[in-house]
Amino acid sequence: HGFALNLDYYFLSLKKLKVKKYDNIKIVCDDYEFELFFSDLLKQKGYKVSEPIKYKSSRKKSIYDFFTLIKSRKLIMSNSTFCWWAAILRDKLNFSSSNVTSPKKWFPKVYSSSLNFDHPGNPLGWLSIKNTFKKF
């Protein structure tokens, strides 16, 4: 849609969740190039990041990614209903909702004014993190 969450959101989420430099970080993303870019950026800042896996099948990747999100000890949500549903299901499987961050704004103002909703909600009390968007 021509916009993405600003990277500051992810760094603020790491801080709020008290992620340590030696904690293993797994990036789940549908954009492999961005996954590589953000992995490198985190490594430059001293974080331990799992190497991105390139899947031949997008179906296999989607299933693997969904379960990775559900089983994570700490989850930084993107503005994605895919991630939102994983966060909902992880609660049903007794993973703590207190270790989940969610962007306060789901869309930039230019989009939210023309939509019936601007956020799918925060039914489980996730940490809402102030965010902005980057246009590309």
mmCIF file of N, CA, C and O in Angstrom, residues 26-109:
data_model
loop_
_atom_site.group_PDB
_atom_site.id
_atom_site.type_symbol
_atom_site.label_atom_id
_atom_site.label_comp_id
_atom_site.label_asym_id
_atom_site.label_seq_id
_atom_site.Cartn_x
_atom_site.Cartn_y
_atom_site.Cartn_z
ATOM 1 N N LYS A 26 13.989 -13.922 16.022
ATOM 2 C CA LYS A 26 13.559 -14.514 14.747
ATOM 3 C C LYS A 26 12.656 -13.499 14.075
ATOM 4 O O LYS A 26 11.667 -13.058 14.641
ATOM 5 N N ILE A 27 13.002 -13.104 12.873
ATOM 6 C CA ILE A 27 12.194 -12.147 12.122
ATOM 7 C C ILE A 27 11.267 -12.927 11.198
ATOM 8 O O ILE A 27 11.708 -13.794 10.449
ATOM 9 N N VAL A 28 9.981 -12.604 11.282
ATOM 10 C CA VAL A 28 8.981 -13.229 10.437
ATOM 11 C C VAL A 28 8.420 -12.139 9.537
ATOM 12 O O VAL A 28 7.901 -11.136 10.014
ATOM 13 N N CYS A 29 8.558 -12.345 8.231
ATOM 14 C CA CYS A 29 8.199 -11.283 7.291
ATOM 15 C C CYS A 29 7.865 -11.901 5.939
ATOM 16 O O CYS A 29 8.462 -12.909 5.561
ATOM 17 N N ASP A 30 6.931 -11.303 5.218
ATOM 18 C CA ASP A 30 6.615 -11.815 3.884
ATOM 19 C C ASP A 30 7.476 -11.175 2.796
ATOM 20 O O ASP A 30 7.324 -11.470 1.627
ATOM 21 N N ASP A 31 8.386 -10.312 3.199
ATOM 22 C CA ASP A 31 9.296 -9.650 2.267
ATOM 23 C C ASP A 31 10.726 -10.087 2.614
ATOM 24 O O ASP A 31 11.344 -9.576 3.550
ATOM 25 N N TYR A 32 11.243 -11.039 1.854
ATOM 26 C CA TYR A 32 12.555 -11.628 2.159
ATOM 27 C C TYR A 32 13.674 -10.586 2.162
ATOM 28 O O TYR A 32 14.565 -10.619 3.005
ATOM 29 N N GLU A 33 13.629 -9.637 1.237
ATOM 30 C CA GLU A 33 14.670 -8.595 1.177
ATOM 31 C C GLU A 33 14.655 -7.731 2.438
ATOM 32 O O GLU A 33 15.705 -7.384 2.975
ATOM 33 N N PHE A 34 13.465 -7.389 2.914
ATOM 34 C CA PHE A 34 13.367 -6.608 4.148
ATOM 35 C C PHE A 34 13.851 -7.431 5.334
ATOM 36 O O PHE A 34 14.524 -6.925 6.218
ATOM 37 N N GLU A 35 13.520 -8.711 5.332
ATOM 38 C CA GLU A 35 13.963 -9.604 6.400
ATOM 39 C C GLU A 35 15.495 -9.613 6.490
ATOM 40 O O GLU A 35 16.067 -9.522 7.583
ATOM 41 N N LEU A 36 16.161 -9.696 5.347
ATOM 42 C CA LEU A 36 17.628 -9.648 5.315
ATOM 43 C C LEU A 36 18.145 -8.296 5.807
ATOM 44 O O LEU A 36 19.076 -8.230 6.611
ATOM 45 N N PHE A 37 17.531 -7.222 5.322
ATOM 46 C CA PHE A 37 17.932 -5.870 5.719
ATOM 47 C C PHE A 37 17.799 -5.680 7.228
ATOM 48 O O PHE A 37 18.734 -5.214 7.888
ATOM 49 N N PHE A 38 16.649 -6.036 7.782
ATOM 50 C CA PHE A 38 16.420 -5.812 9.213
ATOM 51 C C PHE A 38 17.292 -6.740 10.061
ATOM 52 O O PHE A 38 17.786 -6.340 11.110
ATOM 53 N N SER A 39 17.530 -7.957 9.587
ATOM 54 C CA SER A 39 18.447 -8.871 10.288
ATOM 55 C C SER A 39 19.834 -8.256 10.393
ATOM 56 O O SER A 39 20.452 -8.257 11.459
ATOM 57 N N ASP A 40 20.322 -7.732 9.285
ATOM 58 C CA ASP A 40 21.639 -7.100 9.276
ATOM 59 C C ASP A 40 21.684 -5.883 10.200
ATOM 60 O O ASP A 40 22.659 -5.673 10.920
ATOM 61 N N LEU A 41 20.628 -5.081 10.184
ATOM 62 C CA LEU A 41 20.562 -3.900 11.043
ATOM 63 C C LEU A 41 20.610 -4.288 12.522
ATOM 64 O O LEU A 41 21.357 -3.682 13.311
ATOM 65 N N LEU A 42 19.857 -5.306 12.899
ATOM 66 C CA LEU A 42 19.870 -5.772 14.291
ATOM 67 C C LEU A 42 21.248 -6.322 14.669
ATOM 68 O O LEU A 42 21.741 -6.061 15.769
ATOM 69 N N LYS A 43 21.862 -7.070 13.775
ATOM 70 C CA LYS A 43 23.204 -7.612 14.038
ATOM 71 C C LYS A 43 24.219 -6.484 14.228
ATOM 72 O O LYS A 43 25.074 -6.560 15.101
ATOM 73 N N GLN A 44 24.106 -5.422 13.413
ATOM 74 C CA GLN A 44 25.001 -4.273 13.558
ATOM 75 C C GLN A 44 24.842 -3.624 14.926
ATOM 76 O O GLN A 44 25.788 -3.067 15.471
ATOM 77 N N LYS A 45 23.651 -3.713 15.495
ATOM 78 C CA LYS A 45 23.396 -3.136 16.817
ATOM 79 C C LYS A 45 23.720 -4.117 17.938
ATOM 80 O O LYS A 45 23.494 -3.822 19.101
ATOM 81 N N GLY A 46 24.254 -5.292 17.568
ATOM 82 C CA GLY A 46 24.727 -6.246 18.564
ATOM 83 C C GLY A 46 23.742 -7.324 18.963
ATOM 84 O O GLY A 46 24.013 -8.108 19.867
ATOM 85 N N TYR A 47 22.586 -7.405 18.305
ATOM 86 C CA TYR A 47 21.600 -8.427 18.650
ATOM 87 C C TYR A 47 21.926 -9.754 17.978
ATOM 88 O O TYR A 47 22.534 -9.797 16.915
ATOM 89 N N LYS A 48 21.489 -10.832 18.610
ATOM 90 C CA LYS A 48 21.630 -12.175 18.054
ATOM 91 C C LYS A 48 20.367 -12.463 17.241
ATOM 92 O O LYS A 48 19.258 -12.429 17.771
ATOM 93 N N VAL A 49 20.536 -12.715 15.944
ATOM 94 C CA VAL A 49 19.398 -12.895 15.048
ATOM 95 C C VAL A 49 19.539 -14.222 14.308
ATOM 96 O O VAL A 49 20.602 -14.530 13.768
ATOM 97 N N SER A 50 18.447 -14.988 14.275
ATOM 98 C CA SER A 50 18.437 -16.230 13.498
ATOM 99 C C SER A 50 18.540 -15.890 12.019
ATOM 100 O O SER A 50 17.961 -14.907 11.563
ATOM 101 N N GLU A 51 19.261 -16.713 11.296
ATOM 102 C CA GLU A 51 19.402 -16.492 9.858
ATOM 103 C C GLU A 51 18.055 -16.693 9.167
ATOM 104 O O GLU A 51 17.356 -17.666 9.446
ATOM 105 N N PRO A 52 17.689 -15.789 8.267
ATOM 106 C CA PRO A 52 16.435 -15.958 7.522
ATOM 107 C C PRO A 52 16.475 -17.224 6.672
ATOM 108 O O PRO A 52 17.511 -17.597 6.143
ATOM 109 N N ILE A 53 15.340 -17.884 6.584
ATOM 110 C CA ILE A 53 15.215 -19.096 5.777
ATOM 111 C C ILE A 53 14.446 -18.739 4.517
ATOM 112 O O ILE A 53 13.387 -18.133 4.585
ATOM 113 N N LYS A 54 14.980 -19.121 3.385
ATOM 114 C CA LYS A 54 14.290 -18.881 2.107
ATOM 115 C C LYS A 54 13.553 -20.170 1.735
ATOM 116 O O LYS A 54 14.173 -21.208 1.551
ATOM 117 N N TYR A 55 12.243 -20.103 1.673
ATOM 118 C CA TYR A 55 11.419 -21.261 1.359
ATOM 119 C C TYR A 55 11.080 -21.288 -0.125
ATOM 120 O O TYR A 55 10.881 -20.248 -0.733
ATOM 121 N N LYS A 56 10.979 -22.500 -0.667
ATOM 122 C CA LYS A 56 10.575 -22.645 -2.062
ATOM 123 C C LYS A 56 9.059 -22.495 -2.190
ATOM 124 O O LYS A 56 8.564 -22.034 -3.194
ATOM 125 N N SER A 57 8.340 -22.878 -1.149
ATOM 126 C CA SER A 57 6.884 -22.826 -1.161
ATOM 127 C C SER A 57 6.395 -21.725 -0.213
ATOM 128 O O SER A 57 6.727 -21.734 0.971
ATOM 129 N N SER A 58 5.596 -20.812 -0.733
ATOM 130 C CA SER A 58 5.066 -19.747 0.127
ATOM 131 C C SER A 58 4.069 -20.321 1.137
ATOM 132 O O SER A 58 3.928 -19.801 2.230
ATOM 133 N N ARG A 59 3.415 -21.414 0.790
ATOM 134 C CA ARG A 59 2.485 -22.066 1.729
ATOM 135 C C ARG A 59 3.240 -22.607 2.940
ATOM 136 O O ARG A 59 2.828 -22.404 4.074
ATOM 137 N N LYS A 60 4.364 -23.295 2.689
ATOM 138 C CA LYS A 60 5.171 -23.816 3.805
ATOM 139 C C LYS A 60 5.691 -22.681 4.674
ATOM 140 O O LYS A 60 5.691 -22.763 5.887
ATOM 141 N N LYS A 61 6.145 -21.608 4.042
ATOM 142 C CA LYS A 61 6.654 -20.466 4.792
ATOM 143 C C LYS A 61 5.556 -19.862 5.657
ATOM 144 O O LYS A 61 5.776 -19.552 6.821
ATOM 145 N N SER A 62 4.369 -19.721 5.107
ATOM 146 C CA SER A 62 3.261 -19.135 5.861
ATOM 147 C C SER A 62 2.922 -19.963 7.090
ATOM 148 O O SER A 62 2.717 -19.422 8.176
ATOM 149 N N ILE A 63 2.878 -21.267 6.934
ATOM 150 C CA ILE A 63 2.574 -22.153 8.063
ATOM 151 C C ILE A 63 3.683 -22.072 9.100
ATOM 152 O O ILE A 63 3.418 -21.930 10.300
ATOM 153 N N TYR A 64 4.925 -22.160 8.652
ATOM 154 C CA TYR A 64 6.063 -22.067 9.573
ATOM 155 C C TYR A 64 6.052 -20.724 10.306
ATOM 156 O O TYR A 64 6.215 -20.662 11.524
ATOM 157 N N ASP A 65 5.848 -19.636 9.577
ATOM 158 C CA ASP A 65 5.825 -18.311 10.174
ATOM 159 C C ASP A 65 4.707 -18.171 11.204
ATOM 160 O O ASP A 65 4.907 -17.617 12.282
ATOM 161 N N PHE A 66 3.527 -18.678 10.873
ATOM 162 C CA PHE A 66 2.390 -18.563 11.782
ATOM 163 C C PHE A 66 2.683 -19.260 13.107
ATOM 164 O O PHE A 66 2.466 -18.702 14.184
ATOM 165 N N PHE A 67 3.229 -20.468 13.038
ATOM 166 C CA PHE A 67 3.544 -21.192 14.266
ATOM 167 C C PHE A 67 4.728 -20.573 15.010
ATOM 168 O O PHE A 67 4.786 -20.611 16.235
ATOM 169 N N THR A 68 5.657 -19.980 14.288
ATOM 170 C CA THR A 68 6.760 -19.263 14.938
ATOM 171 C C THR A 68 6.210 -18.099 15.755
ATOM 172 O O THR A 68 6.625 -17.878 16.898
ATOM 173 N N LEU A 69 5.272 -17.356 15.190
ATOM 174 C CA LEU A 69 4.652 -16.236 15.913
ATOM 175 C C LEU A 69 3.902 -16.734 17.148
ATOM 176 O O LEU A 69 4.025 -16.164 18.238
ATOM 177 N N ILE A 70 3.135 -17.787 16.984
ATOM 178 C CA ILE A 70 2.343 -18.319 18.095
ATOM 179 C C ILE A 70 3.240 -18.777 19.241
ATOM 180 O O ILE A 70 2.953 -18.507 20.406
ATOM 181 N N LYS A 71 4.332 -19.461 18.928
ATOM 182 C CA LYS A 71 5.178 -20.064 19.960
ATOM 183 C C LYS A 71 6.249 -19.130 20.527
ATOM 184 O O LYS A 71 6.985 -19.512 21.418
ATOM 185 N N SER A 72 6.325 -17.909 20.030
ATOM 186 C CA SER A 72 7.381 -17.007 20.489
ATOM 187 C C SER A 72 7.194 -16.625 21.957
ATOM 188 O O SER A 72 6.067 -16.512 22.438
ATOM 189 N N ARG A 73 8.290 -16.460 22.671
ATOM 190 C CA ARG A 73 8.217 -16.023 24.073
ATOM 191 C C ARG A 73 7.843 -14.558 24.158
ATOM 192 O O ARG A 73 7.151 -14.137 25.064
ATOM 193 N N LYS A 74 8.334 -13.767 23.215
ATOM 194 C CA LYS A 74 8.019 -12.347 23.117
ATOM 195 C C LYS A 74 7.658 -12.081 21.666
ATOM 196 O O LYS A 74 8.309 -12.594 20.765
ATOM 197 N N LEU A 75 6.623 -11.280 21.469
ATOM 198 C CA LEU A 75 6.139 -11.056 20.104
ATOM 199 C C LEU A 75 5.963 -9.565 19.853
ATOM 200 O O LEU A 75 5.256 -8.891 20.600
ATOM 201 N N ILE A 76 6.617 -9.086 18.825
ATOM 202 C CA ILE A 76 6.439 -7.717 18.359
ATOM 203 C C ILE A 76 5.558 -7.815 17.115
ATOM 204 O O ILE A 76 5.994 -8.285 16.064
ATOM 205 N N MET A 77 4.315 -7.376 17.271
ATOM 206 C CA MET A 77 3.372 -7.473 16.159
ATOM 207 C C MET A 77 3.627 -6.384 15.133
ATOM 208 O O MET A 77 3.972 -5.261 15.473
ATOM 209 N N SER A 78 3.423 -6.739 13.895
ATOM 210 C CA SER A 78 3.357 -5.727 12.835
ATOM 211 C C SER A 78 1.890 -5.335 12.704
ATOM 212 O O SER A 78 1.029 -5.853 13.423
ATOM 213 N N ASN A 79 1.589 -4.454 11.785
ATOM 214 C CA ASN A 79 0.200 -4.077 11.523
ATOM 215 C C ASN A 79 -0.390 -5.035 10.485
ATOM 216 O O ASN A 79 -0.764 -4.657 9.398
ATOM 217 N N SER A 80 -0.463 -6.279 10.878
ATOM 218 C CA SER A 80 -0.883 -7.355 9.989
ATOM 219 C C SER A 80 -1.912 -8.227 10.711
ATOM 220 O O SER A 80 -1.689 -8.627 11.852
ATOM 221 N N THR A 81 -3.024 -8.523 10.037
ATOM 222 C CA THR A 81 -4.003 -9.408 10.661
ATOM 223 C C THR A 81 -3.455 -10.831 10.793
ATOM 224 O O THR A 81 -3.867 -11.567 11.686
ATOM 225 N N PHE A 82 -2.517 -11.213 9.946
ATOM 226 C CA PHE A 82 -1.834 -12.509 10.074
ATOM 227 C C PHE A 82 -1.182 -12.591 11.452
ATOM 228 O O PHE A 82 -1.368 -13.560 12.194
ATOM 229 N N CYS A 83 -0.451 -11.555 11.815
ATOM 230 C CA CYS A 83 0.224 -11.506 13.104
ATOM 231 C C CYS A 83 -0.786 -11.344 14.242
ATOM 232 O O CYS A 83 -0.638 -11.933 15.315
ATOM 233 N N TRP A 84 -1.824 -10.543 14.020
ATOM 234 C CA TRP A 84 -2.858 -10.324 15.025
ATOM 235 C C TRP A 84 -3.509 -11.646 15.417
ATOM 236 O O TRP A 84 -3.682 -11.955 16.590
ATOM 237 N N TRP A 85 -3.859 -12.472 14.408
ATOM 238 C CA TRP A 85 -4.477 -13.761 14.708
ATOM 239 C C TRP A 85 -3.510 -14.704 15.434
ATOM 240 O O TRP A 85 -3.925 -15.452 16.326
ATOM 241 N N ALA A 86 -2.247 -14.660 15.076
ATOM 242 C CA ALA A 86 -1.263 -15.480 15.796
ATOM 243 C C ALA A 86 -1.203 -15.058 17.261
ATOM 244 O O ALA A 86 -1.124 -15.903 18.157
ATOM 245 N N ALA A 87 -1.253 -13.755 17.516
ATOM 246 C CA ALA A 87 -1.225 -13.256 18.905
ATOM 247 C C ALA A 87 -2.478 -13.688 19.669
ATOM 248 O O ALA A 87 -2.407 -14.012 20.853
ATOM 249 N N ILE A 88 -3.627 -13.702 18.999
ATOM 250 C CA ILE A 88 -4.869 -14.171 19.629
ATOM 251 C C ILE A 88 -4.739 -15.656 19.983
ATOM 252 O O ILE A 88 -5.034 -16.082 21.104
ATOM 253 N N LEU A 89 -4.271 -16.457 19.032
ATOM 254 C CA LEU A 89 -4.172 -17.895 19.253
ATOM 255 C C LEU A 89 -3.125 -18.253 20.300
ATOM 256 O O LEU A 89 -3.308 -19.193 21.068
ATOM 257 N N ARG A 90 -2.042 -17.495 20.347
ATOM 258 C CA ARG A 90 -0.997 -17.807 21.341
ATOM 259 C C ARG A 90 -1.546 -17.661 22.747
ATOM 260 O O ARG A 90 -1.199 -18.409 23.651
ATOM 261 N N ASP A 91 -2.466 -16.716 22.951
ATOM 262 C CA ASP A 91 -3.100 -16.553 24.258
ATOM 263 C C ASP A 91 -3.930 -17.792 24.598
ATOM 264 O O ASP A 91 -3.914 -18.265 25.728
ATOM 265 N N LYS A 92 -4.638 -18.329 23.619
ATOM 266 C CA LYS A 92 -5.465 -19.525 23.834
ATOM 267 C C LYS A 92 -4.604 -20.747 24.144
ATOM 268 O O LYS A 92 -5.093 -21.716 24.706
ATOM 269 N N LEU A 93 -3.335 -20.703 23.766
ATOM 270 C CA LEU A 93 -2.410 -21.806 24.050
ATOM 271 C C LEU A 93 -1.555 -21.513 25.279
ATOM 272 O O LEU A 93 -0.514 -22.128 25.492
ATOM 273 N N ASN A 94 -1.990 -20.535 26.075
ATOM 274 C CA ASN A 94 -1.368 -20.172 27.353
ATOM 275 C C ASN A 94 0.012 -19.538 27.249
ATOM 276 O O ASN A 94 0.829 -19.670 28.149
ATOM 277 N N PHE A 95 0.275 -18.839 26.139
ATOM 278 C CA PHE A 95 1.471 -18.012 26.044
ATOM 279 C C PHE A 95 1.077 -16.626 26.546
ATOM 280 O O PHE A 95 -0.005 -16.140 26.255
ATOM 281 N N SER A 96 1.950 -15.986 27.274
ATOM 282 C CA SER A 96 1.615 -14.717 27.924
ATOM 283 C C SER A 96 1.339 -13.585 26.938
ATOM 284 O O SER A 96 2.121 -13.333 26.036
ATOM 285 N N SER A 97 0.225 -12.891 27.160
ATOM 286 C CA SER A 97 -0.099 -11.708 26.352
ATOM 287 C C SER A 97 0.651 -10.485 26.842
ATOM 288 O O SER A 97 0.692 -9.470 26.167
ATOM 289 N N SER A 98 1.257 -10.573 28.018
ATOM 290 C CA SER A 98 2.018 -9.428 28.537
ATOM 291 C C SER A 98 3.345 -9.260 27.815
ATOM 292 O O SER A 98 4.002 -8.241 27.958
ATOM 293 N N ASN A 99 3.732 -10.250 27.015
ATOM 294 C CA ASN A 99 4.978 -10.192 26.248
ATOM 295 C C ASN A 99 4.721 -9.918 24.777
ATOM 296 O O ASN A 99 5.446 -10.396 23.914
ATOM 297 N N VAL A 100 3.671 -9.149 24.487
ATOM 298 C CA VAL A 100 3.298 -8.841 23.108
ATOM 299 C C VAL A 100 3.165 -7.325 22.959
ATOM 300 O O VAL A 100 2.549 -6.671 23.798
ATOM 301 N N THR A 101 3.775 -6.778 21.906
ATOM 302 C CA THR A 101 3.566 -5.361 21.591
ATOM 303 C C THR A 101 2.739 -5.261 20.319
ATOM 304 O O THR A 101 2.823 -6.116 19.439
ATOM 305 N N SER A 102 1.963 -4.199 20.264
ATOM 306 C CA SER A 102 1.096 -3.945 19.117
ATOM 307 C C SER A 102 1.188 -2.466 18.761
ATOM 308 O O SER A 102 1.222 -1.620 19.656
ATOM 309 N N PRO A 103 1.223 -2.141 17.464
ATOM 310 C CA PRO A 103 1.242 -0.719 17.099
ATOM 311 C C PRO A 103 -0.081 -0.047 17.471
ATOM 312 O O PRO A 103 -1.148 -0.630 17.288
ATOM 313 N N LYS A 104 0.002 1.168 18.022
ATOM 314 C CA LYS A 104 -1.221 1.913 18.365
ATOM 315 C C LYS A 104 -2.039 2.234 17.130
ATOM 316 O O LYS A 104 -3.251 2.145 17.137
ATOM 317 N N LYS A 105 -1.349 2.635 16.066
ATOM 318 C CA LYS A 105 -2.024 2.967 14.812
ATOM 319 C C LYS A 105 -1.776 1.833 13.819
ATOM 320 O O LYS A 105 -0.647 1.409 13.640
ATOM 321 N N TRP A 106 -2.834 1.393 13.186
ATOM 322 C CA TRP A 106 -2.713 0.292 12.235
ATOM 323 C C TRP A 106 -2.417 0.807 10.831
ATOM 324 O O TRP A 106 -1.746 0.142 10.050
ATOM 325 N N PHE A 107 -2.960 1.981 10.522
ATOM 326 C CA PHE A 107 -2.777 2.598 9.202
ATOM 327 C C PHE A 107 -2.433 4.071 9.377
ATOM 328 O O PHE A 107 -2.843 4.688 10.357
ATOM 329 N N PRO A 108 -1.746 4.661 8.387
ATOM 330 C CA PRO A 108 -1.565 6.115 8.427
ATOM 331 C C PRO A 108 -2.923 6.808 8.275
ATOM 332 O O PRO A 108 -3.871 6.225 7.757
ATOM 333 N N LYS A 109 -3.004 8.046 8.729
ATOM 334 C CA LYS A 109 -4.270 8.792 8.686
ATOM 335 C C LYS A 109 -4.900 8.806 7.305
ATOM 336 O O LYS A 109 -6.113 8.729 7.169
#
